[in-house]
Short mmCIF file of C-alpha atoms and ligand atoms in Angstrom, two decimals:
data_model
loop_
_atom_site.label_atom_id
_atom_site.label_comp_id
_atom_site.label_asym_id
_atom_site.label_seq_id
_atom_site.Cartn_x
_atom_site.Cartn_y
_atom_site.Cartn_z
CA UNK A 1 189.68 179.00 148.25
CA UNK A 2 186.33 176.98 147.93
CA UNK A 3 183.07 178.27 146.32
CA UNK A 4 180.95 181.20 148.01
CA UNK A 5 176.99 179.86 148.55
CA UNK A 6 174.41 182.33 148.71
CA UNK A 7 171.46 181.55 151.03
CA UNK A 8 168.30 183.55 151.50
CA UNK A 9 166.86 183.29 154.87
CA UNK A 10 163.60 182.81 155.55
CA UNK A 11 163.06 182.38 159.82
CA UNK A 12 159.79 182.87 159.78
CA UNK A 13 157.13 182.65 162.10
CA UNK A 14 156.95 181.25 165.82
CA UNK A 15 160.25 179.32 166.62
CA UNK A 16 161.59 179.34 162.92
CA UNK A 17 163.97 182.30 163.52
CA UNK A 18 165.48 180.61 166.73
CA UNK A 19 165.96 177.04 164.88
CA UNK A 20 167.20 178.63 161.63
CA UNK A 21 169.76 180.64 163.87
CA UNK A 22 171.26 177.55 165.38
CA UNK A 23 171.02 176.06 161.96
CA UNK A 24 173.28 179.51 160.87
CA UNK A 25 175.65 178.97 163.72
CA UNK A 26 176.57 175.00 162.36
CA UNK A 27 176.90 175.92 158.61
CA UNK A 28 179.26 178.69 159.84
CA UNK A 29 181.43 176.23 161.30
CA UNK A 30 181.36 173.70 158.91
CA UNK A 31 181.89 176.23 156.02
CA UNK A 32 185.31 177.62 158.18
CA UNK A 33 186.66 173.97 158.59
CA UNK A 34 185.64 173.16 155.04
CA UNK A 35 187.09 175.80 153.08
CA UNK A 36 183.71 177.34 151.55
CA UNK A 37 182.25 180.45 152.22
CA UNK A 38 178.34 181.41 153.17
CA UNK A 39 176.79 184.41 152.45
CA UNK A 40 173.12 185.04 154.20
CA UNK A 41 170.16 187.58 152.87
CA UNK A 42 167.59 188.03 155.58
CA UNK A 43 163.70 187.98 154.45
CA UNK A 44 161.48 188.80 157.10
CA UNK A 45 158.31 187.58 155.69
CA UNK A 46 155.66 185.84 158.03
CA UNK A 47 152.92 186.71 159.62
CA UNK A 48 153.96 189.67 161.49
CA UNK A 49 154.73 191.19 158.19
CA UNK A 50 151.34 189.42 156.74
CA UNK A 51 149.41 191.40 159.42
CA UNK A 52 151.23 195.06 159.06
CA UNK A 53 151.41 195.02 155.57
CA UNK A 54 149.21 192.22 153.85
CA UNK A 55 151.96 191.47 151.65
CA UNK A 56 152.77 187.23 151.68
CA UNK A 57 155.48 186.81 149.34
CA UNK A 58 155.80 189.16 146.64
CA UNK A 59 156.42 188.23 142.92
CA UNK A 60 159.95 190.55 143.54
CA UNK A 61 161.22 188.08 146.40
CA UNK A 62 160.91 185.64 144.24
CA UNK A 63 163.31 187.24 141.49
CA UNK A 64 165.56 187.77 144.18
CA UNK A 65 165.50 184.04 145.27
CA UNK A 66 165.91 183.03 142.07
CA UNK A 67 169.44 184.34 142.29
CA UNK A 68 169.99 182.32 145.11
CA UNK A 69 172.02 179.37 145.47
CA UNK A 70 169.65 177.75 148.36
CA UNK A 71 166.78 179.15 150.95
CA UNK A 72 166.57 178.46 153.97
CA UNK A 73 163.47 178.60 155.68
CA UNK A 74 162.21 178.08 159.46
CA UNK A 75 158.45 177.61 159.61
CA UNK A 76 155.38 179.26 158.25
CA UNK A 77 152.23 179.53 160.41
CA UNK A 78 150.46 182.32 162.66
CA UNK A 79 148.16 181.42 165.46
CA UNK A 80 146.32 184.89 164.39
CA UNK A 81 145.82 184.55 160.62
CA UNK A 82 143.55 182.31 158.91
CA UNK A 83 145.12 179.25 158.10
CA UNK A 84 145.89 178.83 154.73
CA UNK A 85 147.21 182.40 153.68
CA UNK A 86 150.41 181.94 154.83
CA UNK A 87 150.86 178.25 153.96
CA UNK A 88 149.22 178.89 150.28
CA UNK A 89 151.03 182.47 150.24
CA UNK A 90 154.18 181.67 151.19
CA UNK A 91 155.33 178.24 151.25
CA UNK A 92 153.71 176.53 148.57
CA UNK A 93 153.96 179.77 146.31
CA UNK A 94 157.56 179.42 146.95
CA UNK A 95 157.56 175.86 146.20
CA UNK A 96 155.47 176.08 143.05
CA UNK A 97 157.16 179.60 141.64
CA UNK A 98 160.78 177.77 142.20
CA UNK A 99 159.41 174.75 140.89
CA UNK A 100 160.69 172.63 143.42
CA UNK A 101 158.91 169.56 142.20
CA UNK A 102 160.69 167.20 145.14
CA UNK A 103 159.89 167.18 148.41
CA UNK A 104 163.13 165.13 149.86
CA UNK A 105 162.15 163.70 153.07
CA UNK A 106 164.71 161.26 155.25
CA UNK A 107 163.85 158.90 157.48
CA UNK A 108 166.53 158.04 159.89
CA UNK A 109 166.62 156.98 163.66
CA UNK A 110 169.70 158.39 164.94
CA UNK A 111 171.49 156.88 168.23
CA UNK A 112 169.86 157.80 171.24
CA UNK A 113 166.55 158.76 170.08
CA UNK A 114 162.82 157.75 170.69
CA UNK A 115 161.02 155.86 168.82
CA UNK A 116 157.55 154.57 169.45
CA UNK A 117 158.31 151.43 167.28
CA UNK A 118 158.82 148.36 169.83
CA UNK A 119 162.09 146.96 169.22
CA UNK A 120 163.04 148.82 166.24
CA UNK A 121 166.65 149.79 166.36
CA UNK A 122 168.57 152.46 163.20
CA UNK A 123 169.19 149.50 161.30
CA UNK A 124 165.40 148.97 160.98
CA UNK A 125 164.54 152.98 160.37
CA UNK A 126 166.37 154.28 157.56
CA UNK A 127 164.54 154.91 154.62
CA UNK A 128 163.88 158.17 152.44
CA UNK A 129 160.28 159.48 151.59
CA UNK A 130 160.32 161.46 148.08
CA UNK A 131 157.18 163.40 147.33
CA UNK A 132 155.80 165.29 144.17
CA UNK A 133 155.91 168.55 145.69
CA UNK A 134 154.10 170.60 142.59
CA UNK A 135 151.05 168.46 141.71
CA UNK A 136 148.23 166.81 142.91
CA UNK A 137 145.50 168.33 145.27
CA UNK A 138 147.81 171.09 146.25
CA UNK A 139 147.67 172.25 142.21
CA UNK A 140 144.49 174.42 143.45
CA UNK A 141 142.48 172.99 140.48
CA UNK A 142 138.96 173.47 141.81
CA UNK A 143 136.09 176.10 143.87
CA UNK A 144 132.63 176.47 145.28
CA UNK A 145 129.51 176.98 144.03
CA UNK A 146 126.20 177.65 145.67
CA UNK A 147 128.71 179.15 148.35
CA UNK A 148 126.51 179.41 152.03
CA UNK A 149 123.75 177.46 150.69
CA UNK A 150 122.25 174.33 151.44
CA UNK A 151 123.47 173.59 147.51
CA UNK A 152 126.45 174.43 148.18
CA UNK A 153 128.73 172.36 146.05
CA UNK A 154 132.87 172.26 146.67
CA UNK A 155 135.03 170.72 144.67
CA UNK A 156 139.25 170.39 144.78
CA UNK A 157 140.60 168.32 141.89
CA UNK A 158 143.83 166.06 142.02
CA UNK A 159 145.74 166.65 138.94
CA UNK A 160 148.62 164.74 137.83
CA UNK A 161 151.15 165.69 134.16
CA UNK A 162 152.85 162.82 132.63
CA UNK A 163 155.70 165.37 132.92
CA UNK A 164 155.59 165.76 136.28
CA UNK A 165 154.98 162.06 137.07
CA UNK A 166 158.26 161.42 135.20
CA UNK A 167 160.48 163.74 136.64
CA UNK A 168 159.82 162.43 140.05
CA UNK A 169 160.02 159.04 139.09
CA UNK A 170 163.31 159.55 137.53
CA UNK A 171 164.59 161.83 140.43
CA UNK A 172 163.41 158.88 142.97
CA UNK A 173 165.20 155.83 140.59
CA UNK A 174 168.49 158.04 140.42
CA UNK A 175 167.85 158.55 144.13
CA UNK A 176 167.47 154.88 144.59
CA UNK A 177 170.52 154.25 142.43
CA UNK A 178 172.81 156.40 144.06
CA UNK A 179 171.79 156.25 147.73
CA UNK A 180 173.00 152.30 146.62
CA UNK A 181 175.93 152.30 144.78
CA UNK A 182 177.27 151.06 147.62
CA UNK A 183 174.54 148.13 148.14
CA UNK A 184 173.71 149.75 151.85
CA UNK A 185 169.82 148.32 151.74
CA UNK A 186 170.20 144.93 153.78
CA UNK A 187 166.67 144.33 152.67
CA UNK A 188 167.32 142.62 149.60
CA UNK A 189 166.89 138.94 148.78
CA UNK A 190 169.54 136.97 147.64
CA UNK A 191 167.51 136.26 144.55
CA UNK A 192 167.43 140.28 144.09
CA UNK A 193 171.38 140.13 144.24
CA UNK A 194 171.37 137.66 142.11
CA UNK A 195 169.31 139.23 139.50
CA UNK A 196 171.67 142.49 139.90
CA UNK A 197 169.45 144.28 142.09
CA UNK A 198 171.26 147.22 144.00
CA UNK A 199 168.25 148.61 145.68
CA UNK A 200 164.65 149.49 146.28
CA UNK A 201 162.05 151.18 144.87
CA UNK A 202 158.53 151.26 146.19
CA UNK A 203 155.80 153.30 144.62
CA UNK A 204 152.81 154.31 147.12
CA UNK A 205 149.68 155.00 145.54
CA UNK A 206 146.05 154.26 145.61
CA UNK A 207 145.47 152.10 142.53
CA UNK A 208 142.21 150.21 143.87
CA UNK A 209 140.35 153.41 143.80
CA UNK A 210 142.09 156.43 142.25
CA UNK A 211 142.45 154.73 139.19
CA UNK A 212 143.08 157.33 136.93
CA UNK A 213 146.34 159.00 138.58
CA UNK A 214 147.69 156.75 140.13
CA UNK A 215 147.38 154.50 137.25
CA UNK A 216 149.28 157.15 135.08
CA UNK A 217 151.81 157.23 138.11
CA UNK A 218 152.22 153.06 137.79
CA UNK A 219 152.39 152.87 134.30
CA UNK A 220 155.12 155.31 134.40
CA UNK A 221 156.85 154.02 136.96
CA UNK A 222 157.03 150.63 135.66
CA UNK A 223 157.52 151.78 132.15
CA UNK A 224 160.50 153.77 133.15
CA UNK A 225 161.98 151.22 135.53
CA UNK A 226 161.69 148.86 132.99
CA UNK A 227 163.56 150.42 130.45
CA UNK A 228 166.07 152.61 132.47
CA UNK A 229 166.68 151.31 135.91
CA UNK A 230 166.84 147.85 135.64
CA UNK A 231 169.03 147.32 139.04
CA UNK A 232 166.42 148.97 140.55
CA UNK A 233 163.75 146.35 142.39
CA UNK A 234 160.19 148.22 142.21
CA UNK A 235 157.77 147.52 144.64
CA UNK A 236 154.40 149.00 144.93
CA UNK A 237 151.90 150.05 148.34
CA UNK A 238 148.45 151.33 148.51
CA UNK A 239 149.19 154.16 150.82
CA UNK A 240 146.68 152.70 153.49
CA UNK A 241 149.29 149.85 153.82
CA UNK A 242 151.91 151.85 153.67
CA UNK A 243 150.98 153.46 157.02
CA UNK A 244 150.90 149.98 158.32
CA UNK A 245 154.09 149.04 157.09
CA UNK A 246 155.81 151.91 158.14
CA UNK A 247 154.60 150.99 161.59
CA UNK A 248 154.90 147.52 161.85
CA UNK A 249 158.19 146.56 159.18
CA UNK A 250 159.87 150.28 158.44
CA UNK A 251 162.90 147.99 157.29
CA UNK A 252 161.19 147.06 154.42
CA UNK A 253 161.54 150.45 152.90
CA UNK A 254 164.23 151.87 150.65
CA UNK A 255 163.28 154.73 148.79
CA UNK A 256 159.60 155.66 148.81
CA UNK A 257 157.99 157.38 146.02
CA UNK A 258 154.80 159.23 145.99
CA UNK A 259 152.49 161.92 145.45
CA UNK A 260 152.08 165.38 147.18
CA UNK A 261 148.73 164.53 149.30
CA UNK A 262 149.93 160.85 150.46
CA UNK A 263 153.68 162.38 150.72
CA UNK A 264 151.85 164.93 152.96
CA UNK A 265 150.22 162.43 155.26
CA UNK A 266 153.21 159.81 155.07
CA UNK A 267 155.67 161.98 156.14
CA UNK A 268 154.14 163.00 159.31
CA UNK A 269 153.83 159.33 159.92
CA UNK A 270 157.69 158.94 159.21
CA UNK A 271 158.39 161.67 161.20
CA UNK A 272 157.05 160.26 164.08
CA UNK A 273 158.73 156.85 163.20
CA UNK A 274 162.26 158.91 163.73
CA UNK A 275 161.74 160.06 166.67
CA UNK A 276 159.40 163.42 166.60
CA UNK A 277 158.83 166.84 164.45
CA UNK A 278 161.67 168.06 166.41
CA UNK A 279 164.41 165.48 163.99
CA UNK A 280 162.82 165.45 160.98
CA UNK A 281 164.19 167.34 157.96
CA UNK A 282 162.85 168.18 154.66
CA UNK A 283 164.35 169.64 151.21
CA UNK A 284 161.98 171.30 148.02
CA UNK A 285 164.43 170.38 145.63
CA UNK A 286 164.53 171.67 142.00
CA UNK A 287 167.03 170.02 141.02
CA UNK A 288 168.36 172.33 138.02
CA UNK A 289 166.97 175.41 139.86
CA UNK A 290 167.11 177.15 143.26
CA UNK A 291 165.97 174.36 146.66
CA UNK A 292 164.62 175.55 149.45
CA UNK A 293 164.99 173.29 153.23
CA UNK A 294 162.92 173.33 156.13
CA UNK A 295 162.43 171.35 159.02
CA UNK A 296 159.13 169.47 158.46
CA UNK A 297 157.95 170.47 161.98
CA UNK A 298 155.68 173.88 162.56
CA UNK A 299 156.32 177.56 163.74
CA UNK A 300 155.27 176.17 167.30
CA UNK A 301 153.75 179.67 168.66
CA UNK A 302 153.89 178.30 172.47
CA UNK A 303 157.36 177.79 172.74
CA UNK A 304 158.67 180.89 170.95
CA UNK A 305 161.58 182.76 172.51
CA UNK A 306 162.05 180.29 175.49
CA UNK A 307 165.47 178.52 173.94
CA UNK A 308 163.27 175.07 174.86
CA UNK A 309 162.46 174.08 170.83
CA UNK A 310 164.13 171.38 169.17
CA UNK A 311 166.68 172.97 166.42
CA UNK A 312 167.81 169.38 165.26
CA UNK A 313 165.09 169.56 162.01
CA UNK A 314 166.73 173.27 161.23
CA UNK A 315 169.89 172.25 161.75
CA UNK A 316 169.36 168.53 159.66
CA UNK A 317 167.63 170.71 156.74
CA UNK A 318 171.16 172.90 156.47
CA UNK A 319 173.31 169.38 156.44
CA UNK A 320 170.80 168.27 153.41
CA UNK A 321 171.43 171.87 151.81
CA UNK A 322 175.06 170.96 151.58
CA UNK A 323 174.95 167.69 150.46
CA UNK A 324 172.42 168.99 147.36
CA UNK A 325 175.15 171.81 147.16
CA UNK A 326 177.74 169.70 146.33
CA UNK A 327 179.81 169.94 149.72
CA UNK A 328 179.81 166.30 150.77
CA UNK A 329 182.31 166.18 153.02
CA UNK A 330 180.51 168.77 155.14
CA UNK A 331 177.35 167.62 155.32
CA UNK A 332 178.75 164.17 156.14
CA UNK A 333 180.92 166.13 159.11
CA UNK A 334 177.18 167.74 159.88
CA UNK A 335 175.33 164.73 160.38
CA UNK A 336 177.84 163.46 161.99
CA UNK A 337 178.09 165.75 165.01
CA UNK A 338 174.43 165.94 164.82
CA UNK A 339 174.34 161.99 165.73
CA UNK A 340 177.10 162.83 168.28
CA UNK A 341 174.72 165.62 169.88
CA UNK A 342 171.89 163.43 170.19
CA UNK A 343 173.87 160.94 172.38
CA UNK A 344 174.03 163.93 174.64
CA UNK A 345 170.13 164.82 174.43
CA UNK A 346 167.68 163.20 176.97
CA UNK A 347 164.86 163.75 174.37
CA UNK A 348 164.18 165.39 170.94
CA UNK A 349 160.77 166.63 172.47
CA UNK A 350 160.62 170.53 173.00
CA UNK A 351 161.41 171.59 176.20
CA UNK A 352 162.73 168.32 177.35
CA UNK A 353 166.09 168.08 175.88
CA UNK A 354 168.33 168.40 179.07
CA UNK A 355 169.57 171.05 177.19
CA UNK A 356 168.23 174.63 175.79
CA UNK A 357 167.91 175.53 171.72
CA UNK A 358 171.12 177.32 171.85
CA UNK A 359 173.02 174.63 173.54
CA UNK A 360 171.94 171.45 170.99
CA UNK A 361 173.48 174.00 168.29
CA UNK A 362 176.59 174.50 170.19
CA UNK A 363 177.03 171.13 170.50
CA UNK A 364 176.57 170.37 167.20
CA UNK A 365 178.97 172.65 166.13
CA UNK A 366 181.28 171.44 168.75
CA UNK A 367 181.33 168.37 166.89
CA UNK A 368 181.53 169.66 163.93
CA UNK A 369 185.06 171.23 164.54
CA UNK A 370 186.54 168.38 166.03
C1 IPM B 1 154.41 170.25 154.88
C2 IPM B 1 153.28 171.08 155.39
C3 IPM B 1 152.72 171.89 154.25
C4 IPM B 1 152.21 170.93 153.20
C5 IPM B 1 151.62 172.89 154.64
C6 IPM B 1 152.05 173.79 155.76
C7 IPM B 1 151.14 173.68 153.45
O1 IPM B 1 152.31 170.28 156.00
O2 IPM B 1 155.41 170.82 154.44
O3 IPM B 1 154.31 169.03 154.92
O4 IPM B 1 151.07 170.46 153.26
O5 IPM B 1 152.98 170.63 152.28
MN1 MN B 2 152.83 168.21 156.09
#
């Protein structure tokens, strides 16, 4: 008998529930065929909760997700609260308590899908994004004063730790190392080869301007690449040009390393670049703690309920929650029948899949049998 995973749920608000259930319905599957078991805890907060009782996410759920193996979560967001209680209260309080200091963010044009990038095929689009998820402008270093008044002054600081530089540099170089252990980047030189290279590195930063942090981020990165990851070719991008790049010559990326604001922006970008919000997966990893995975996409009020949104994201985030987990085989089964499944789909774009939300997770998990 296999191992027994226990995953907290967290649905949501808008259309996270419905994705998160088709995301339920796969891991189900894949847990049957491969011989582990999956135990779920349902947490109900959102907005709906937000607005009956106040309460975000209390210091308690937290314990309790502590003792989780993974969460699972489906969006945040409420078209009727403020923005930024629920984001602040419960996503990036979850991310911050659980100190899940990577944000984990693929890149990856499947078969059959959209991409606004002329002649750019899956061997072009195939790269991984990893942001500092703990640091940076989201550290809430900063305030008002003069508040309402013509002096009003507001300021929002980005801090960055040597200590929590390093540990996403050396997450991203082991990354780097073992996403190449079998030499899969085709975008190296044969010099690189030469010299032992086995893959790529690139650190995105802002070093013409924000010269304090991101020069603690370069010196780190090359100090540590230097000494430790020597098969490892580093490459650096202001993050301005790395939104060109990404556009014009996505093949030139490997593993991308960053901070949490340009991570933000970049992954959006990438998104995009794989065909919509709708494909595009994300894990908060800690890795000696608890991770948490959630499609990168939104709570999408308008479509809620109508079985039209895209579960793919959901459904992606639960493959990457295996493969962090330690069950290899089944997430490589998962993303399998998830490329399978999009052969099938006449778009990743809500509501014009040829196919309802319930339906893309069937199939999925269809393929997942098989
Ligand atoms: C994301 C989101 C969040 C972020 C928001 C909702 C707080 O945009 O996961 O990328 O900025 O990290
Ligand atoms: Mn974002």
């Amino acid at each position: 008998m296999g191992k027994t995973y226990n995953i907290g749920v967290m649905g949501g608000d808008g259309t996270g529930p419905e994705v998160t259930l088709e995301a339920i319905k796969v891991l189900n599957v894949a847990s049957e065929k491969f011989g582990f078991k999956v135990n779920y805890t349902d947490y109900d907060f959102g907005g709906e909760r937000y607005m009956k009782t106040g309460e975000t996410l209390p210091d308690s759920a937290i314990e309790e997700f502590k003792k989780q193996d993974a969460i699972l979560l489906g969006a945040i967001g409420h078209p009727d609260v403020k923005p930024g209680i629920l984001e602040k209260g419960i996503l990036l309080k979850a991310r911050f308590a659980l100190d899940q200091y990577i944000n984990l963010r693929p890149v990856k044009l499947y078969p059959n899908v959209y991409t606004p990038l002329k002649d750019k095929t899956e061997e072009d689009i195939d790269f991984v994004v990893i942001r500092e998820n703990t640091e940076d402008l989201y550290s809430g270093t900063g305030g008002f004063t003069h508040k309402g008044t013509d002096m009003e002054v507001a300021v929002q600081s980005s801090i960055y730790t040597r200590k929590g530089v390093d540990r996403a540099l050396r997450f991203a170089f082991d990354y780097a190392k073992k996403r190449n252990a079998k030499k899969t980047w085709k975008g190296l030189s044969d010099k690189d080869k030469k010299d032992g290279k086995l893959g790529q590195l690139t650190l995105v930063g802002k070093t013409n301007v924000l010269t304090f942090i991101y020069d603690l981020w370069e010196r780190a990165f090359n100090e540590m690449g230097d000494s430790e990851y020597k098969d490892i070719k580093r490459d650096y991008n202001h993050v301005d040009a790395c939104c060109m790049w990404m556009v014009k010559n996505p093949e030139w990326y490997d593993v991308i390393v960053t901070g949490n604001m340009f991570g933000d922006i970049i992954t959006d970008l990438g998104a995009m670049v794989q065909g919509g919000m709708g494909i595009a997966a994300g894990g908060n990893i800690n890795p000696e703690g608890v991770s948490m995975f959630e499609p990168i996409g939104g709570s999408a009020p308008k479509y809620t309920g109508q079985n039209v949104i895209n579960p793919m994201a959901a459904i992606s985030s639960a493959q990457m929650m295996m493969d962090i987990l330690g069950e290899e085989k089944a997430s490589i089964k998962m993303e399998d029948a998830v490329k399978k499944t999009c052969k099938e789909m006449k778009s990743q774009a809500a509501g014009r899949m040829g196919m309802g939300t319930k339906e893309v997770g069937d199939l999925v998990a269809k393929y997942c049998i098989e």
